[in-house]
CSV table of C-alpha atoms and ligand atoms in Angstrom, one decimal:
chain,number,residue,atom,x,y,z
S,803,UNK,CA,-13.3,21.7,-14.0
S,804,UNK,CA,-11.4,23.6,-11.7
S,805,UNK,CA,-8.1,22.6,-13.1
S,806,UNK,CA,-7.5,25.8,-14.2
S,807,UNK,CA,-4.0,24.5,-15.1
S,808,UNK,CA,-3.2,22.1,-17.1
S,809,UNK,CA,-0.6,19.8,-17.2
S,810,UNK,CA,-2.3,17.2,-15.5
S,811,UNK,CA,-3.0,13.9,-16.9
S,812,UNK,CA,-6.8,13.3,-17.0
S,813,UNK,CA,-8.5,11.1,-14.5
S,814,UNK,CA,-9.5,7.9,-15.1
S,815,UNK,CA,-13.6,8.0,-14.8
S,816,UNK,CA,-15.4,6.8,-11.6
S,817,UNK,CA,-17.9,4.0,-12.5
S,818,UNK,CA,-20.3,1.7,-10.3
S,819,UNK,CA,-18.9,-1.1,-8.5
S,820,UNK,CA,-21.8,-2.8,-9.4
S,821,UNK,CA,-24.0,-5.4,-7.7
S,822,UNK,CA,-21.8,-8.2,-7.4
S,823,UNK,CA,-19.1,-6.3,-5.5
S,824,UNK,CA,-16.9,-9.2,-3.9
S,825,UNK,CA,-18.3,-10.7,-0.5
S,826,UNK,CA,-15.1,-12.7,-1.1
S,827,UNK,CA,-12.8,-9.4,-0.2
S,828,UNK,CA,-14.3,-8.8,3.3
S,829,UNK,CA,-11.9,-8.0,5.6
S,830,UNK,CA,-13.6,-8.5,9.2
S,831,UNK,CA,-9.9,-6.2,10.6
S,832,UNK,CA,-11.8,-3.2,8.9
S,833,UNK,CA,-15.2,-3.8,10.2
S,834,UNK,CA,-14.0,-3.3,13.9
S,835,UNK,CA,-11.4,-0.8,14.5
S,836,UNK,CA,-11.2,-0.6,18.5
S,837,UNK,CA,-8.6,-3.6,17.9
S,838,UNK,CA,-6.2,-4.7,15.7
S,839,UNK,CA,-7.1,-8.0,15.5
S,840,UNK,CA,-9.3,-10.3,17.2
S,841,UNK,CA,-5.9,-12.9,18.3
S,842,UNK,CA,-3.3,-9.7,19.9
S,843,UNK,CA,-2.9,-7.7,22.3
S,844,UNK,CA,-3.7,-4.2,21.8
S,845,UNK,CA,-6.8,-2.2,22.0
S,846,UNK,CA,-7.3,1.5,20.4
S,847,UNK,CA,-7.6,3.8,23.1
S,848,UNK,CA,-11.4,5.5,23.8
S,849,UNK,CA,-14.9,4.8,24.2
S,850,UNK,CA,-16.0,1.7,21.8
S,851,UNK,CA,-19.2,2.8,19.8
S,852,UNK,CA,-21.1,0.8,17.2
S,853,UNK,CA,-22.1,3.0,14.3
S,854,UNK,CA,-25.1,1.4,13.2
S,855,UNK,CA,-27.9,2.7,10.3
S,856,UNK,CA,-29.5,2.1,7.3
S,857,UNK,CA,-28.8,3.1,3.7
S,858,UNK,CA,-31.9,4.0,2.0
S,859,UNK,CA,-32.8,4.5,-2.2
S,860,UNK,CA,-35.5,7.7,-3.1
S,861,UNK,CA,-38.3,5.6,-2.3
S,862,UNK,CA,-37.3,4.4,1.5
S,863,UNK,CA,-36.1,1.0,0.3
S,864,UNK,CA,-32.9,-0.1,1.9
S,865,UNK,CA,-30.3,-0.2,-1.0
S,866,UNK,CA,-28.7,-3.8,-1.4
S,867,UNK,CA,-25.0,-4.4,-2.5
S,868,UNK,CA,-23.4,-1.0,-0.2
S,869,UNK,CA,-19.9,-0.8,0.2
S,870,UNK,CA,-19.7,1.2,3.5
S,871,UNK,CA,-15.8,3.5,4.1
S,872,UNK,CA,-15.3,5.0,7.1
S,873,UNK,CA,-12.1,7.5,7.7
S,874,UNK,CA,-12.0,9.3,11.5
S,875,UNK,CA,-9.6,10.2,13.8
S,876,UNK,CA,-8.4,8.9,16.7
S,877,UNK,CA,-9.8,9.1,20.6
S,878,UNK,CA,-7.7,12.5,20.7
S,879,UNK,CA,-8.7,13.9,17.8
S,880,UNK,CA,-5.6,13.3,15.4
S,881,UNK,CA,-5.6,11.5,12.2
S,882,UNK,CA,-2.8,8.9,10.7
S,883,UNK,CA,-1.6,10.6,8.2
S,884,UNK,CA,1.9,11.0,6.4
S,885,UNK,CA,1.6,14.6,8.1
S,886,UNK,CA,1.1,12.9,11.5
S,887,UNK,CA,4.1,10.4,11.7
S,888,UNK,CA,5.4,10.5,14.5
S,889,UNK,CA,3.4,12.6,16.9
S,890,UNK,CA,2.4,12.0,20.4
S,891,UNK,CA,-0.8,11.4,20.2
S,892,UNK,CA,-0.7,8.8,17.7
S,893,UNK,CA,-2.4,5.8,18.8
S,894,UNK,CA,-0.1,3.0,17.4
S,895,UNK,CA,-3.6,0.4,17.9
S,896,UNK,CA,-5.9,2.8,15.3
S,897,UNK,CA,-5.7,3.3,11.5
S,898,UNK,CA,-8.6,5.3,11.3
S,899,UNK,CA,-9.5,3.2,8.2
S,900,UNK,CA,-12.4,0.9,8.1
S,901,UNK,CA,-15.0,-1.0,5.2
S,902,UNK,CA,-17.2,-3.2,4.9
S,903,UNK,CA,-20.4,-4.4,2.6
S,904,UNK,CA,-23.6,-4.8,3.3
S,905,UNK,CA,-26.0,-6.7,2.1
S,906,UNK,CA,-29.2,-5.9,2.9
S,907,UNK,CA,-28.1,-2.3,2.9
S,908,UNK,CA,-28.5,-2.3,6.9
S,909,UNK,CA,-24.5,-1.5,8.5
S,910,UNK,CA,-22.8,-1.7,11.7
S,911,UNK,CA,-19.4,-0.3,12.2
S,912,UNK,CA,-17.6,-0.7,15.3
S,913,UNK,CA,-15.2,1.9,16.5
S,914,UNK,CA,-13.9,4.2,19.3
S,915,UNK,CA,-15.7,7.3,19.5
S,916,UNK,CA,-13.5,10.2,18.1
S,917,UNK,CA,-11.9,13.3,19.5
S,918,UNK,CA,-12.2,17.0,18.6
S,919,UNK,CA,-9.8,19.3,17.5
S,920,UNK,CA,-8.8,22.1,15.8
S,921,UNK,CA,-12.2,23.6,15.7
S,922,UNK,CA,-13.6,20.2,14.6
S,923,UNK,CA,-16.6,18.3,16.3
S,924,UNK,CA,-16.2,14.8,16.3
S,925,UNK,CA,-16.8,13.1,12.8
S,926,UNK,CA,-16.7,10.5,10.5
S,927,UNK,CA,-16.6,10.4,7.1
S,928,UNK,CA,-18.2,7.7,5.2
S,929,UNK,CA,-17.8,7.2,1.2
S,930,UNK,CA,-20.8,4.5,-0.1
S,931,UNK,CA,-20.2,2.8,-3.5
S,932,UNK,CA,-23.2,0.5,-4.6
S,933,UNK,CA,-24.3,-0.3,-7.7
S,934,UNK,CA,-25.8,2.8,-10.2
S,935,UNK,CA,-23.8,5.5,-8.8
S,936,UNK,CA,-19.9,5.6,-8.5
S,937,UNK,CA,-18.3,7.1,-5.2
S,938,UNK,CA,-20.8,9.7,-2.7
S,939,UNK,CA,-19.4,11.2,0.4
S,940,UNK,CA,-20.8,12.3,3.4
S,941,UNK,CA,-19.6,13.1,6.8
S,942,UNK,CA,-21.2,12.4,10.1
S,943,UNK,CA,-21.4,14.1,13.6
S,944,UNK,CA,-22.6,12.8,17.2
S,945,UNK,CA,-25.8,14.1,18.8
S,946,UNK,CA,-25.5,16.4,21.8
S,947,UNK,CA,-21.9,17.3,21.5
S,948,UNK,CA,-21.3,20.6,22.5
S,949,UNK,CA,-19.1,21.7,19.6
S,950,UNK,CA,-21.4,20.8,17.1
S,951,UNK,CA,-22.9,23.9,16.4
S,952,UNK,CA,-18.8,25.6,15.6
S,953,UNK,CA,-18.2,22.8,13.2
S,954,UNK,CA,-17.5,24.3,9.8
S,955,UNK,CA,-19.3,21.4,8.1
S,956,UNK,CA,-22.7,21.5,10.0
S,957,UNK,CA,-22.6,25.3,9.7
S,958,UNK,CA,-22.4,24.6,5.5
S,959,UNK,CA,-25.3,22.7,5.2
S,960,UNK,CA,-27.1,24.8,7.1
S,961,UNK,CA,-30.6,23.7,8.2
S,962,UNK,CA,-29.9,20.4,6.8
S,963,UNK,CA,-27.3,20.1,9.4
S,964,UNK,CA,-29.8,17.5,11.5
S,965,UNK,CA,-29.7,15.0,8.7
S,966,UNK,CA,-25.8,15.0,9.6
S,967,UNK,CA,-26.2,14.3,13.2
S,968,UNK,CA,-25.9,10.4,14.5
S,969,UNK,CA,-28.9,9.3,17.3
S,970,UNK,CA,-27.9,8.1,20.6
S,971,UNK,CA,-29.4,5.0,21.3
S,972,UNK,CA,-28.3,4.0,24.5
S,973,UNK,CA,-25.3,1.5,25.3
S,974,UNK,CA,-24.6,-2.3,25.3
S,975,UNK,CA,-24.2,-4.6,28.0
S,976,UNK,CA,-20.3,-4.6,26.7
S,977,UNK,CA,-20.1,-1.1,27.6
S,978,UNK,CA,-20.3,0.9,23.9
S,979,UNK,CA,-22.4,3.3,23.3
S,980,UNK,CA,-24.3,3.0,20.1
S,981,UNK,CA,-25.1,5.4,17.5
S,982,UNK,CA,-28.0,5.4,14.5
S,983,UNK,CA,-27.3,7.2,11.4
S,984,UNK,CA,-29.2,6.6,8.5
S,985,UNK,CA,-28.0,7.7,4.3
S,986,UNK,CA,-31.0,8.7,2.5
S,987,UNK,CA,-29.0,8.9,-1.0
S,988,UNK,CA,-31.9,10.3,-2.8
S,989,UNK,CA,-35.1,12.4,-2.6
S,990,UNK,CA,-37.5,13.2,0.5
S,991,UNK,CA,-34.6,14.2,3.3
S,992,UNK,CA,-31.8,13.2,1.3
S,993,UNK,CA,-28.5,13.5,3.2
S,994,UNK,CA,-26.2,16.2,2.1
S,995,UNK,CA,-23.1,15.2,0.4
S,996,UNK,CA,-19.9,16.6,-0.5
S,997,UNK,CA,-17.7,17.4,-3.4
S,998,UNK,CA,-14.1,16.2,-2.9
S,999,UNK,CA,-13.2,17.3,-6.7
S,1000,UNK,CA,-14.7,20.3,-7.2
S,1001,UNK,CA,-14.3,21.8,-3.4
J,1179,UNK,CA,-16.3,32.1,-11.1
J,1180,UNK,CA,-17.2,30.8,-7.5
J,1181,UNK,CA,-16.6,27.2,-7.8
J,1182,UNK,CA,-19.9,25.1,-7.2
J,1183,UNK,CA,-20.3,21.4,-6.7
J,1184,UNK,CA,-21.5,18.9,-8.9
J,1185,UNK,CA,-24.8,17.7,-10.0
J,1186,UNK,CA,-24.3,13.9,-10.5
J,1187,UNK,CA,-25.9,12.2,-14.1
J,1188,UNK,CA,-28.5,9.5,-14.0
J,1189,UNK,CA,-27.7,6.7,-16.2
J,1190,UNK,CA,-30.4,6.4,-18.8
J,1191,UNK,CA,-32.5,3.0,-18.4
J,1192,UNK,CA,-30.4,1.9,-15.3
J,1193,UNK,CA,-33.2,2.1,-12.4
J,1194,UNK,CA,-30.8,1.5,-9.9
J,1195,UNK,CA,-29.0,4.7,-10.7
J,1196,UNK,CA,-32.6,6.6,-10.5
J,1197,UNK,CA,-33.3,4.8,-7.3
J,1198,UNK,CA,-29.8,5.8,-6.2
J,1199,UNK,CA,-28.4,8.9,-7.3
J,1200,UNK,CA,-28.6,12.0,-4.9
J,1201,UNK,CA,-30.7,14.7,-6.5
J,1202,UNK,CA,-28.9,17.7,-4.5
J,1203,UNK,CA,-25.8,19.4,-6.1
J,1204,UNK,CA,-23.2,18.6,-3.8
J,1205,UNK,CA,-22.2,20.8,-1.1
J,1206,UNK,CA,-18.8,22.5,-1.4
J,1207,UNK,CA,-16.3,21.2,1.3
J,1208,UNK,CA,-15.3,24.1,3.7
J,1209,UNK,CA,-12.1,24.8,3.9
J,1210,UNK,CA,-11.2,24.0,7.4
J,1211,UNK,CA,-12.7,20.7,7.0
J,1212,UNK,CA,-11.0,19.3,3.5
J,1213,UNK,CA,-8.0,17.4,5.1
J,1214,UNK,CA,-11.0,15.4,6.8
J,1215,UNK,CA,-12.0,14.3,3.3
J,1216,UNK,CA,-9.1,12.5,3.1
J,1217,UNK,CA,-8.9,9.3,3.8
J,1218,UNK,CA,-5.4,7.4,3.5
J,1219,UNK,CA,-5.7,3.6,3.4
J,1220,UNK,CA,-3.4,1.6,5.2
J,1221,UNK,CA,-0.8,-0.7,3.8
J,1222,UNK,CA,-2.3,-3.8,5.7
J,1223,UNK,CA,-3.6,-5.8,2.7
J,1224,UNK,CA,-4.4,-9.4,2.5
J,1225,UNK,CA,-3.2,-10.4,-1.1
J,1226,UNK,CA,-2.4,-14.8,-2.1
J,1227,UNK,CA,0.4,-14.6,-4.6
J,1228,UNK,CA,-1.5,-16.9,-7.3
J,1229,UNK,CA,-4.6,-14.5,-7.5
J,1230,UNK,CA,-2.8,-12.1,-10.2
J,1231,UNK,CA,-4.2,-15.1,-12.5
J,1232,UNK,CA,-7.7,-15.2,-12.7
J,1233,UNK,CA,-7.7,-17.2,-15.9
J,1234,UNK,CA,-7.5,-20.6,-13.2
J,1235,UNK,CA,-8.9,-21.1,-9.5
J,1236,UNK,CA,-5.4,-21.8,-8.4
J,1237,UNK,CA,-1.9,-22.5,-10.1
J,1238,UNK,CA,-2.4,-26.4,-10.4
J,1239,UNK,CA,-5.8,-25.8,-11.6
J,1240,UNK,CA,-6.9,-25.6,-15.4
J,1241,UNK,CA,-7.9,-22.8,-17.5
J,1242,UNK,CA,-11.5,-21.5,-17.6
J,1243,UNK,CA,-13.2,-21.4,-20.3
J,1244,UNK,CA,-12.9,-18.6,-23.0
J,1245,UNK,CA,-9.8,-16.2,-23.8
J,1246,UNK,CA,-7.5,-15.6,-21.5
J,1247,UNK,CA,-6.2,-12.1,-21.7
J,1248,UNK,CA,-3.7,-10.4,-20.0
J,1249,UNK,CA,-4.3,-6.6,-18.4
J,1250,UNK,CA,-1.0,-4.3,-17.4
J,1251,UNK,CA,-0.9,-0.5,-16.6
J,1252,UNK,CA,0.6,1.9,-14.6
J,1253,UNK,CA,-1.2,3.9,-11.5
J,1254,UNK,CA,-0.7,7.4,-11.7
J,1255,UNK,CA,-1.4,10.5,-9.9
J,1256,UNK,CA,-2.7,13.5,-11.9
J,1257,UNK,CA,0.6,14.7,-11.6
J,1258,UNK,CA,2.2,11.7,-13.0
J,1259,UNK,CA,3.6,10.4,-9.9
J,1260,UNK,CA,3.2,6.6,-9.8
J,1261,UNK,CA,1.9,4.4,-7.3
J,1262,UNK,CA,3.7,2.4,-5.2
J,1263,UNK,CA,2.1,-0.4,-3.4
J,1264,UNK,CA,-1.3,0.4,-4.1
J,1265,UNK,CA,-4.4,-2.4,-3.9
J,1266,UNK,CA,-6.2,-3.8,-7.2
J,1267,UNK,CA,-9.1,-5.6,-6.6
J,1268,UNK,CA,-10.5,-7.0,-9.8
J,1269,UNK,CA,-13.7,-8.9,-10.1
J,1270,UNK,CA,-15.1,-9.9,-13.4
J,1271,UNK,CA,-17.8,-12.3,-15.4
J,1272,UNK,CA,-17.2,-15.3,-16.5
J,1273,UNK,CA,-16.9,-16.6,-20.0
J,1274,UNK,CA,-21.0,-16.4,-20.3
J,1275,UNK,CA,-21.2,-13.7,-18.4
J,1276,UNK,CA,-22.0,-15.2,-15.0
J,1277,UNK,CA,-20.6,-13.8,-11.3
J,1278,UNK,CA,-19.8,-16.3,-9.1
J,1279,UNK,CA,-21.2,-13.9,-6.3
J,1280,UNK,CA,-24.4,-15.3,-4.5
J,1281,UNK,CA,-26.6,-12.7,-5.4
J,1282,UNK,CA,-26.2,-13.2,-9.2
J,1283,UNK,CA,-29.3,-14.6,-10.1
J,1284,UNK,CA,-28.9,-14.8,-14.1
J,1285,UNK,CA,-28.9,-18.6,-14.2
J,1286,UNK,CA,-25.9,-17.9,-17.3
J,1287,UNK,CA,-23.4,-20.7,-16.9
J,1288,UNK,CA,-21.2,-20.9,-14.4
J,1289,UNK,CA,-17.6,-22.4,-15.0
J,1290,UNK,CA,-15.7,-24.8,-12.5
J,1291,UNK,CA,-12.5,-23.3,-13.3
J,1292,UNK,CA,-13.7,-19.8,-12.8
J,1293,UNK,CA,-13.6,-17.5,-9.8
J,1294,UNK,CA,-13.2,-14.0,-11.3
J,1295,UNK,CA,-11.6,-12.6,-8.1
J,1296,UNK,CA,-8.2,-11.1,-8.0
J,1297,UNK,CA,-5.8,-9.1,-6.0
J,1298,UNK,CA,-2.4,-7.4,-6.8
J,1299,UNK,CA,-0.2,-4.3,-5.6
J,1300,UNK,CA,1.5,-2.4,-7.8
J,1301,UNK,CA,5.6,-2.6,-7.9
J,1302,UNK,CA,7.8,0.4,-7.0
J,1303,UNK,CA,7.1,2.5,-10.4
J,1304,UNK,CA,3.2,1.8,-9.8
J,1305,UNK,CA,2.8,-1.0,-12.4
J,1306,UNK,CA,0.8,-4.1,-12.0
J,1307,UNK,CA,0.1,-7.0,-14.1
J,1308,UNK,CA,-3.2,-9.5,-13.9
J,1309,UNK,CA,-4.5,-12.6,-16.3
J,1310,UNK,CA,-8.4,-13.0,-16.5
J,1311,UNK,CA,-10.9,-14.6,-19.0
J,1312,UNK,CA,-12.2,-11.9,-21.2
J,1313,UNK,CA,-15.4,-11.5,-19.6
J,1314,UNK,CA,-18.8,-12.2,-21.5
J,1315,UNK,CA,-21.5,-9.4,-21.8
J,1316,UNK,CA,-24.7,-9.7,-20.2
J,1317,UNK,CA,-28.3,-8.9,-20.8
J,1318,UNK,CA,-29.2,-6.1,-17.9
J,1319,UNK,CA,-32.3,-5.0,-18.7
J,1320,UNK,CA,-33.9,-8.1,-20.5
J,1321,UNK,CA,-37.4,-5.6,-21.2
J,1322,UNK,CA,-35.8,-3.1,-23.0
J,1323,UNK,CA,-32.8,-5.7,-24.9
J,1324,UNK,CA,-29.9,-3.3,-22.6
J,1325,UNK,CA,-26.6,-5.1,-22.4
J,1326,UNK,CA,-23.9,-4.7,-20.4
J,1327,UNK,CA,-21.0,-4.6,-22.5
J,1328,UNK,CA,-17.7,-6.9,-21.9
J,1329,UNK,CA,-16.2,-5.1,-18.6
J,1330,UNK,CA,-13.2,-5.7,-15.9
J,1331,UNK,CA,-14.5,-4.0,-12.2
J,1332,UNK,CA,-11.6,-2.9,-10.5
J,1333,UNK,CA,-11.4,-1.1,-7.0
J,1334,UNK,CA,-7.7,0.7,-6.5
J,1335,UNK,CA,-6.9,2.1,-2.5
J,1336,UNK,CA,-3.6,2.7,-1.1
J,1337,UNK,CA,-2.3,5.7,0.8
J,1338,UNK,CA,-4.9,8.7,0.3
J,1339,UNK,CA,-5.6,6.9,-3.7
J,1340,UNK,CA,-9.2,5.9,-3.9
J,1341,UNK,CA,-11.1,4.7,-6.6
J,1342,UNK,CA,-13.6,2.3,-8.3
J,1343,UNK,CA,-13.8,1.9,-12.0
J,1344,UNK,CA,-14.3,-0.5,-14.9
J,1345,UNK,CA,-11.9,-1.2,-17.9
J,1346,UNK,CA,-14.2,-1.8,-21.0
J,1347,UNK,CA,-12.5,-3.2,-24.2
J,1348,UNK,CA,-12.5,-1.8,-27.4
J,1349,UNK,CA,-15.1,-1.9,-30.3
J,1350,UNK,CA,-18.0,-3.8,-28.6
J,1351,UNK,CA,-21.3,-3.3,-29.9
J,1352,UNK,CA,-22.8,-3.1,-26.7
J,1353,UNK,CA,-20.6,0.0,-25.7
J,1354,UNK,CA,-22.6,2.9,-27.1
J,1355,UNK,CA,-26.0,2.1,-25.2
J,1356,UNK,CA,-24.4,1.4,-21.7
J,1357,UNK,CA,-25.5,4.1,-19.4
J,1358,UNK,CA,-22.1,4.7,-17.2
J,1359,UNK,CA,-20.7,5.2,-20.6
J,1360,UNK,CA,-23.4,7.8,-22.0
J,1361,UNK,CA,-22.6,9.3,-18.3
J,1362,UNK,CA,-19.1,9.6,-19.1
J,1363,UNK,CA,-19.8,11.1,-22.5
J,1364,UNK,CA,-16.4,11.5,-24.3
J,1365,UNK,CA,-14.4,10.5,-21.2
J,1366,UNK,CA,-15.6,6.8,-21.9
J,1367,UNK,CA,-12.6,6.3,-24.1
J,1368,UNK,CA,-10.3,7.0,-21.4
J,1369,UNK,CA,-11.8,3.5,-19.4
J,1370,UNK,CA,-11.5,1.4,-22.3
J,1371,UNK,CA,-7.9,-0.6,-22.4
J,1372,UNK,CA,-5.8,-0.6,-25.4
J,1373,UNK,CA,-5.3,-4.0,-27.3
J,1374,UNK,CA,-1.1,-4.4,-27.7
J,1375,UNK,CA,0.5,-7.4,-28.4
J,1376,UNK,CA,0.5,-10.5,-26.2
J,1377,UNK,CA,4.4,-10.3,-26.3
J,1378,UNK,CA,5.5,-14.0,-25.6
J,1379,UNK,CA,2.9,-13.8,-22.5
J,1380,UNK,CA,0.6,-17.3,-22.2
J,1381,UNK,CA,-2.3,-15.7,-23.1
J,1382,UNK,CA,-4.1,-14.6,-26.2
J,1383,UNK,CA,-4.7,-10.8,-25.9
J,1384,UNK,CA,-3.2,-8.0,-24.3
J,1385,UNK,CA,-4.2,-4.6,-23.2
J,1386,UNK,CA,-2.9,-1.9,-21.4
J,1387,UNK,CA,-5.1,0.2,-19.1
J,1388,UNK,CA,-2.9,2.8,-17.4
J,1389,UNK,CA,-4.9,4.1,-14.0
J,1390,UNK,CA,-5.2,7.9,-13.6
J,1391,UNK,CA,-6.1,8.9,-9.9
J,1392,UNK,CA,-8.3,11.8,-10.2
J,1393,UNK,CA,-9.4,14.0,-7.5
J,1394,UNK,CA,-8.5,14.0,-3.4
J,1395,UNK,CA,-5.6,11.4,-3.7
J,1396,UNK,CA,-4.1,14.3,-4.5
J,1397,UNK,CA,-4.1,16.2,-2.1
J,1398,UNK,CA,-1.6,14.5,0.7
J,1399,UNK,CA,1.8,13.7,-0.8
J,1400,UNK,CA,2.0,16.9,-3.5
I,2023,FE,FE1,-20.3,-6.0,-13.8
């Protein structure tokens, strides 16, 4: 461990959420983030995309039982945080903060598109629990953006930026443009992931 | 030392976990890019106020079958700080072992008075409380005799706190062959809750399972 240090109390161990992750918790406010909720007034500002992919197992099988988070920032780029409070460019209709389960393994997320900033392209980071493994994370970009090739992350992984980078696939009669991007958690072009303890 | 990222464990005789676990050593998060890592959950939870006791389906219910045990702890930081206000989400087996969950296919019992679904928040100084039936092991791998021992899932999220875990209980027999235990190697003991008495409290065990948040949570408000 990095903890050089330490006075800090040891963590509690990630485990597997297990198959049978509760259906019953579903929250449909986090599966759609470009409103509050589906009875008020009040629309996050930006272009409405639906995220949409696959999760796939080592052998190309969709994996069953995924619990899907998504964290992004905002249509101009900034993130809710305690840090942001306040500012201007907080959209008081977007958390940033969405889940859901799948269970087939397939997902859709719907969302606003987000902003760059700070030498960022726009991303998404997704975390996927499911049962056998406890917590990965991975963080997405869109295709054909023009600061994608300065973002820090896609410059890491190097030539396996491409497995980072969502498809275009065109736009629904609503008006939202839609994105594919498929997890390949293991094996023949598994996507990269990230270490959030040790980094 | 330059600090590298991990290589995750498989756990032995769990297919899932081969099927599932990336094979890569994680890639190191640049550092222009870690606050992005960091999600913070909102406060906007859906919670009922009876669902702290899973031992019924609802208050004017009766009890479920088997021993109804009461779990309390405190959610921590690593640096101690508690957690106000964050999210439990607790799902367990039944008595027999059985999810109610539509994809749990076992064919053990179910139990009328069981739902083995629960949500709380911790208080001000991070605690939280929950009753639930001691949940029964089950038979995972049925080809190779592998049991799941007795287990509690639990999901915690609030502010930039996120985790999934399981509280095991103490001296099962099924413990030592588990593979997220084997995983967590001499860890494991840390995820087992610690039997105390029932102090006056309807139920007839205790434990305490205090909650350490390892990791990114820490990275926002300290
Ligand atoms: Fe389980």
């Amino acid at each position: 461990m990095s903890d050089a240090a330490s006075n800090l109390l040891a963590p509690t161990n990630e485990d597997t959420c297990g198959p049978y992750f509760p259906i019953y918790f579903a929250d449909p406010a986090l599966e759609d983030l470009t409103r509050v909720d589906p009875g008020l007034v009040g629309q996050a500002a930006g272009t409405p995309i639906i995220l949409r992919g696959r999760v796939l197992d080592r052998h190309g099988e969709l994996a069953n039982g995924a619990i899907l988070e998504f964290w992004q920032a905002n249509a101009k780029g900034l993130y809710r945080t305690p840090e942001t409070e306040g500012h201007p460019d907080i959209d008081p209709w977007f958390h940033g903060y969405g889940r859901l389960r799948s269970a087939s393994g397939a997902y859709e997320f719907k969302t606003i598109l987000p902003g760059a900033t700070d030498g960022r392209a726009p991303h998404i980071t997704i975390t996927i629990f499911s049962d056998g493994i406890s917590r990965i994370v991975t963080q997405m970009f869109f295709s054909d953006h023009a600061g994608n090739d300065a973002d820090p992350v896609l410059q890491s992984v190097g030539d396996d930026a491409p497995k980072l980078i969502a498809r275009h696939d065109g736009r629904t009669a609503s008006g939202a443009e839609v994105y594919v991007f498929d997890i390949i958690m293991a094996g023949a072009g598994e996507t990269p992931f990230f270490d959030d303890l040790e980094s | 030392m330059t600090p590298q990222g991990r290589i995750l464990g498989i756990g032995p005789t769990d297919n899932t976990s081969d099927q599932r676990t990336p094979r890569q050593r994680l890639r190191l998060i640049p550092e222009q890019a870690r606050s992005s890592f960091v999600p913070v959950v909102p406060a906007r939870f859906i919670t009922r106020s009876h669902e702290w006791d899973m031992t019924r389906t609802a208050p004017d219910r009766p009890r479920a079958a088997g021993v109804p045990i009461e779990v309390t702890g405190t959610v921590r930081t690593q640096s101690g700080r508690p957690l106000a206000n964050a999210l439990l989400e607790i799902w367990s087996a039944n008595h027999y072992g059985r999810y109610r969950h539509v994809e749990d296919h076992s064919g053990l019992k179910l139990d009328e008075n069981h739902l083995g679904l629960g949500r709380v928040l911790t208080d001000e100084d991070g605690r939280y409380k929950f009753w639930a039936i001691s949940p029964g092991a089950y038979l995972a791998r049925p080809d190779i005799g592998r049991w799941r021992p007795k287990h509690i899932h639990m999901s915690i999220s609030g502010g930039s706190s996120r985790l999934i875990t399981q509280m095991y209980f103490p001296d099962e027999p099924n413990n030592a062959a588990d593979p997220m235990a084997i995983l967590m190697g001499g860890a494991f003991e840390r995820n087992i809750g610690k039997p105390r008495d029932v102090a006056g409290a309807d139920v007839d065990e205790a434990f305490d399972f205090d909650i350490v948040m390892g990791g990114r949570n820490a990275t926002f408000f300290e």
